[in-house]
């Protein structure tokens, strides 16, 4: 009876036995990694904006406070986006004919609002409230990063659910005194855990169990 | 999908359906021919061009829309890439993006206003709530007020001025009407007629008077199919002059209703409901309740709350009234005691006599003037005037009636007819050929071939009347126009717009302004103009802004009159009613038909029958046996040569020999939702106006009932025989109602104890009776395998613990809560076909249980939202943990985690969970309607489970406010308590009788909350308590207060 | 093949039948067995087979269509509603899984119990198991509202930092069924290896030669191979045996963990397992009886096999009967209005016909198996097996629908009316099952050649009376 397969086939057969689990494992690993890439989370991606507004310049260099533009951050779920009027308060005096500000002036003249590209974008079934986070001592930079060093705005954190839960499960690791919330250069103290616990106590931050209730963010 | 089907079907059926209507309205072929030539049905062209209107819409909505993120299928959508975020150019003063704002206005209905607070999110009005400061609302709403928000966004509302079906402009109309009126100045407006819906608007009435001054010969007529002619006539008969009666039920210990559905169809029904139920609340510290006797010719929600209900033919009520009057000592009435009613009459009379000055006899509009007069006589005799009964000058503007107008139309005296709002071509009595005359007027041409007459119709919809007029002018919705209106007692309110007119309509006052020959002015200017003239020497701006803020204009209530003794009218002799009587009533969902294009209301399960998307001829079981018909069999009702076909629906509680039909269905030009087109899988009922005559507007004897071969598919949200506990043919009847008659053993092994009922006497004798009705499960503590707080289980002793208490005695089954919930929580409409598959989506439903005997049933309403069980059966069976428990005792449903195994629903003993079997949220609504959606609530996608969340969005908002407050100042316990107590769920806020209370069941800031107190009441019990689900929603048992001389208290006192 | 073997009349009553009818008819040699079984695969296609396959294939296409429409529109295309949120899908799932049980029971349990009569039926019984599990496995997926997220039921690391909810039996179902499917597959394949080698050696063209060759994994049949093969096979049997119990116990818990009257019952796991084996053997007979006559296996699958299967069915049937009785008893004894109502509702409610016909199919009809004459009449047994298949499907339907249909609040009572798509999906899986089975019968030896050869050896060609036989697979 002639030989059906060449000897080498034995090697291949044995190798394949080994290869199958390895391949499976790799596939899983890749799948896991892809979820966390910026392709999915759009982290660190700088968006094209109608006006190249620089937080670096306005916040970092001019030192304008967050609340000057994001007026409702302390008392509404929505931090608020400055109406064209706010831009014009200064830019009707300075850079009055800078080409880059043309869209702003057009908007002011025609009454057609500017259309900014949304940077921090949560799924619609997530209900985030700025005011309560600010009230309980979560700093802007904790979630938005060093905005004062961003020429163009980008999403500094992954904004994945697991990322949210890090803080909702262990708030004490991230809390800061309320007066420091808008301070972009605040350094958390070496004994953050101890301080954090005190702050959580003082600000009536609810238990991790309560903070991780589904209804806290989903409705 | 039904609604989309409807749309497609209608787009090609509309024309055909229409000719049908014309045949019915004026059945001569000539009309039809001429009509075809004149009006080339060009209507369809633009009414269906949805996207055009949609684009205009988005422009109107401007920036705000994009922020709201409403209308997207949030349930499934993941992070949307490339989303624009659009700020204002110049932000409005008080607007804080992301925060809802409330504006006070009033909803006009039947000419009267009821105060509302409208919730607006980023410029979109999304929710209606009652205005506690308004006398006709007291904070409550009914289903119509709740649903009117959807009416605002109705894509079928007419969106342009049309002439003969072709799009035209306001300017064009002005050019037509102005010269015409000018030419009439000499003749003083000869031949000019206005036909209006009843109105109380001071501004409009002032304008009308002005118009009258300019054109002395001009005549005003009014038409309202649900108008109160009998009531007025009764007033005139008794006091020789028309007055408006208003009742104070809070002062009444005994109420006798003669065919009056005062909890539903009065302009002050919300107020009456509140006052009446406040008088029925029995608590540990208040063990007394008023008593209600009802004699009615059909089954109403008022009757269902009665302690003694007498279901008799409407024609017999006059006899009953006379006997009652006589028994009360009214002189000059012939006293023939109707056989078999002695007990009821004597008991009622005795009760009334025993409560002089604290009792009340109310007579329904449906009864003739004589009965009203008798009612006045009794009230006067018993000294109720000034206590429970008050009179004022009439609030409604006075004008001539419709039949006069039609006579003049026929005699050709009229060449200019302007119709405001009302829709007589559809609603006019069958014996008044309004439609035919109107059509004739519209078509008549003078020698030179131009139109001889001018007919125009101002209305929200391009409806039947609009179709027969030359001109249709699109009116602005009450939520998008300035105006004013009076309540039942004369209290005036300012109507302020929540949004710019979506389709650029105009209000009546704006049109009148032009008719007055003045330059075109906005309603705002006209309105302010009027009130400036009213408040001469006052600080106008201050008064104006307070009026806007509070929603009422202080001190505008009409002064009370005190009247002398009423005349007693000599009894008219009854003509025999024949074998069958038919009763006409406004529908609990579409009223007179003006709400028939509102999907929420069409899908709302009607009280008692739970019927949706149709009306039916309700008959008693005995009648059904006699006629040998079953549910859905179509019968032909013939009344003096006119006839309609109606599917019957067997409903215990309807008097024998009575066929009860509701008005407002069988519309031929209502819009995509409400237009009937002979398809059983969608169909919206039959037109009862077709046999309703001016003489017999509410009931008519001598109707012939012929069983036909046909059947119609009626769709109810429950198999309604299953709800009965009476001994009927249905084998395997469940015993759902526990009373003292329920034997001990049965309380455990044979009775479900869903509704626990006791009489006041029994309760007084033994305050523990409600618990005892619960059987074993109430006697011993319920064991649970779940760990308690001591073993790391839930600790319910800290923070806020949410709970609800529903008072079954106060619930009148009016459905307001159901619609409120639908509006608040973006609950989709699924259509008749899906309802027939038992896939309704309402988060809160009202279960109506029938008890007692088939022929004289007792009816119990039980609202059922999610129970938020502490041991929730739904939670542990979900494989992905999409439904979980919160530390505050909420049973959380996380839509975006749900994969749709539906096990939670299978394991829910209360079956309160609702599943998106298909893509309801998108398939079943239009772009415009999506703008009503609440941005704080996720829109659920296909294949996802949903259920009542106790309005978590409201809870979260309040709690966040409270927490922010406490961070600022930890000592603000009192403020915190007030804040939490102000928190209301949508159903609770809507309830006119305060039957639903919600809040924290443990003390807040060291103080005990309302709901906590209610849960300590002896009447409190949990549904299916023996399952140990520990529901957070509990009920206060139904108490009745029967007269011992009719129902001897059994055992109780012993 | 001999008429005597076929006709039970030759057996004088009182005589132990097993003494007379062996598990292997006399006259069998290694060669004859190999030719007989292997030959089936190599003989040219018959019209009968092509037709049968064609029909089932069309039905499979129907299934494909039904699934496509399901994915398009959602589960709303089925008749399910609130309260009856589970309908045909879960009924079919439980039914198919049940059928799958006989295979493993025969191959694993009987192997461990050294019942050598299993040898000639275990191969296709295992195949049947695989196909049944394949059909069953589809339903839990299909019935999801959002099928695209099925993987959320599996514990895997994710960016939501969430796990499945392990209190829910549905999660364990995923594990149970997939494990069962996997083990059955391996078990079946290992059993196939020697025969695949045989087919390789018998194959006449290069193509089949290569295919069978690769699948045979270089089996040469030397004693070392045989020794390891036997060991592996026995180990796998040991591994598979507990699954027979575990899988349907878990499926039983899918229901019994609820507090719904009719589901909330501790008897479910054993009662489900018994029912599963019951229906499994019914299906084995449904397949075996036509096959032995079509493929001429009467000498390999003898009356004795059928007789044994019948006896097993009788036993499990009695267990199931006990289950029904227990449910009724609980309904009365519980003293709970809901339990008693549920029972009454089954007796005289809207779905009473389903209940009574299942009582007939599963309890009354099988009683005829007490008679040996019936047990040995293939026609009657075949018909009975069909009846039982129907009965067991009805049982699942009854458990799911009548319990959901009328539970606690009369206000939420309802009915369940299957739609066209319900039927299409159900019948579609039937088609898939038989389609796969026909393919199997043509492509692989439907009876284990190797094991029958052993049998030939042990029984010396079937001449030695079985009572004197040495048990097989001694290591």
Short mmCIF file of C-alpha atoms in Angstrom, two decimals, chain B residues 1 75-76 78 717-719 721-723 730-736 748-754 786 834 837-840 845 847 849 864 873 875-881 883 895-903 905-911 913-919 941-945 1023-1024 1026-1027 1029, chain C residues 72-87 89-90 143-150 152-153 158 160 162-171 253-260 263 335-338 340-342 344-346 348-350 404 406-417 419:
data_model
loop_
_atom_site.label_atom_id
_atom_site.label_comp_id
_atom_site.label_asym_id
_atom_site.label_seq_id
_atom_site.Cartn_x
_atom_site.Cartn_y
_atom_site.Cartn_z
CA UNK B 1 -45.92 48.39 11.62
CA UNK B 75 -30.63 52.53 23.74
CA UNK B 76 -28.33 51.00 21.17
CA UNK B 78 -22.69 53.74 21.01
CA UNK B 717 -55.20 45.29 26.93
CA UNK B 718 -56.48 42.37 28.94
CA UNK B 719 -58.82 39.44 28.51
CA UNK B 721 -63.50 38.26 31.51
CA UNK B 722 -60.48 37.32 33.57
CA UNK B 723 -60.98 40.31 35.84
CA UNK B 730 -65.96 31.68 32.55
CA UNK B 731 -64.71 28.49 34.11
CA UNK B 732 -61.68 28.88 36.37
CA UNK B 733 -62.59 32.34 37.61
CA UNK B 734 -59.94 33.77 39.91
CA UNK B 735 -60.94 35.21 43.27
CA UNK B 736 -59.11 38.49 43.38
CA UNK B 748 -55.13 31.42 52.32
CA UNK B 749 -55.97 28.87 49.68
CA UNK B 750 -58.61 30.26 47.34
CA UNK B 751 -58.40 34.05 47.24
CA UNK B 752 -55.64 36.15 45.70
CA UNK B 753 -56.35 39.14 47.94
CA UNK B 754 -55.31 41.56 45.20
CA UNK B 786 -31.56 36.57 51.22
CA UNK B 834 -49.32 44.91 18.59
CA UNK B 837 -50.66 40.58 20.65
CA UNK B 838 -50.55 41.77 24.26
CA UNK B 839 -47.50 43.93 23.72
CA UNK B 840 -48.66 47.24 25.17
CA UNK B 845 -51.56 50.32 34.10
CA UNK B 847 -56.43 47.14 36.60
CA UNK B 849 -61.67 44.48 38.95
CA UNK B 864 -50.05 48.94 39.00
CA UNK B 873 -37.68 37.98 41.48
CA UNK B 875 -33.10 40.41 39.46
CA UNK B 876 -31.51 37.06 40.15
CA UNK B 877 -32.63 35.48 36.89
CA UNK B 878 -30.99 38.00 34.57
CA UNK B 879 -27.85 36.40 33.13
CA UNK B 880 -26.12 39.70 32.41
CA UNK B 881 -27.20 41.66 35.49
CA UNK B 883 -31.68 44.54 36.23
CA UNK B 895 -31.43 49.18 29.10
CA UNK B 896 -27.99 49.35 27.55
CA UNK B 897 -26.94 46.16 29.36
CA UNK B 898 -30.07 44.20 28.48
CA UNK B 899 -29.69 41.39 25.94
CA UNK B 900 -33.38 40.51 26.01
CA UNK B 901 -33.72 37.02 27.47
CA UNK B 902 -37.07 38.21 28.93
CA UNK B 903 -36.64 35.91 31.92
CA UNK B 905 -40.62 39.41 32.82
CA UNK B 906 -41.46 35.72 33.13
CA UNK B 907 -40.45 35.83 36.75
CA UNK B 908 -42.21 39.09 37.61
CA UNK B 909 -45.38 38.17 39.54
CA UNK B 910 -46.85 41.60 38.79
CA UNK B 911 -46.06 41.47 35.06
CA UNK B 913 -42.18 44.71 32.69
CA UNK B 914 -42.53 45.73 29.07
CA UNK B 915 -40.46 44.43 26.18
CA UNK B 916 -39.56 46.05 22.86
CA UNK B 917 -40.50 43.08 20.73
CA UNK B 918 -39.91 45.20 17.64
CA UNK B 919 -38.31 48.58 16.98
CA UNK B 941 -34.21 50.08 21.31
CA UNK B 942 -35.48 46.88 19.74
CA UNK B 943 -35.09 43.79 21.92
CA UNK B 944 -34.72 45.60 25.25
CA UNK B 945 -36.77 45.19 28.43
CA UNK B 1023 -49.76 43.12 46.68
CA UNK B 1024 -48.97 39.36 46.68
CA UNK B 1026 -47.15 36.08 50.61
CA UNK B 1027 -44.50 35.80 47.87
CA UNK B 1029 -41.12 40.04 47.41
CA UNK C 72 -33.96 41.75 10.45
CA UNK C 73 -37.04 42.41 12.56
CA UNK C 74 -36.41 41.01 16.04
CA UNK C 75 -38.11 38.38 18.18
CA UNK C 76 -41.39 40.21 17.70
CA UNK C 77 -41.98 38.11 14.60
CA UNK C 78 -42.78 35.23 16.93
CA UNK C 79 -46.01 34.86 18.87
CA UNK C 80 -44.43 35.68 22.20
CA UNK C 81 -45.87 38.49 24.33
CA UNK C 82 -46.23 39.64 27.90
CA UNK C 83 -47.01 37.38 29.90
CA UNK C 84 -45.80 34.54 27.65
CA UNK C 85 -42.33 35.88 26.90
CA UNK C 86 -40.90 32.43 26.13
CA UNK C 87 -42.54 30.38 23.42
CA UNK C 89 -37.79 28.84 20.99
CA UNK C 90 -37.24 27.60 24.52
CA UNK C 143 -34.39 34.02 21.30
CA UNK C 144 -32.27 36.92 22.59
CA UNK C 145 -33.73 40.36 22.02
CA UNK C 146 -30.29 41.66 21.09
CA UNK C 147 -28.45 38.72 19.59
CA UNK C 148 -25.42 40.83 18.80
CA UNK C 149 -24.59 40.98 22.51
CA UNK C 150 -24.84 37.21 23.18
CA UNK C 152 -22.17 39.23 27.42
CA UNK C 153 -23.33 35.92 28.88
CA UNK C 158 -14.04 43.82 29.13
CA UNK C 160 -17.12 47.75 31.19
CA UNK C 162 -18.59 43.80 34.38
CA UNK C 163 -19.19 40.06 34.78
CA UNK C 164 -22.22 37.97 33.96
CA UNK C 165 -24.65 37.36 36.79
CA UNK C 166 -23.76 33.96 38.12
CA UNK C 167 -26.96 33.60 40.15
CA UNK C 168 -28.85 33.10 36.91
CA UNK C 169 -29.17 29.55 35.62
CA UNK C 170 -29.08 30.90 32.09
CA UNK C 171 -25.37 31.60 32.47
CA UNK C 253 -32.95 24.76 36.91
CA UNK C 254 -33.55 27.32 34.16
CA UNK C 255 -37.16 26.93 35.17
CA UNK C 256 -37.14 25.76 38.77
CA UNK C 257 -35.18 28.82 39.94
CA UNK C 258 -38.18 30.98 39.06
CA UNK C 259 -41.00 31.42 41.59
CA UNK C 260 -43.63 30.95 38.91
CA UNK C 263 -41.76 26.19 37.31
CA UNK C 335 -52.57 24.88 49.69
CA UNK C 336 -51.49 27.86 47.59
CA UNK C 337 -54.17 29.37 45.39
CA UNK C 338 -51.62 29.99 42.65
CA UNK C 340 -53.66 24.84 42.63
CA UNK C 341 -54.96 27.23 40.01
CA UNK C 342 -52.02 26.42 37.75
CA UNK C 344 -56.47 23.22 37.34
CA UNK C 345 -55.58 25.48 34.44
CA UNK C 346 -53.57 22.64 32.91
CA UNK C 348 -59.28 22.43 31.99
CA UNK C 349 -57.68 25.70 30.89
CA UNK C 350 -57.30 26.87 27.31
CA UNK C 404 -46.62 31.71 32.04
CA UNK C 406 -51.96 32.58 33.78
CA UNK C 407 -49.84 33.41 36.78
CA UNK C 408 -50.52 35.71 39.70
CA UNK C 409 -52.46 38.76 38.53
CA UNK C 410 -55.51 38.00 36.38
CA UNK C 411 -55.03 41.43 34.84
CA UNK C 412 -51.91 40.22 33.04
CA UNK C 413 -53.20 36.88 31.89
CA UNK C 414 -52.81 36.15 28.23
CA UNK C 415 -52.55 33.61 25.48
CA UNK C 416 -49.77 32.43 23.21
CA UNK C 417 -50.44 31.92 19.53
CA UNK C 419 -46.91 32.57 14.26
#
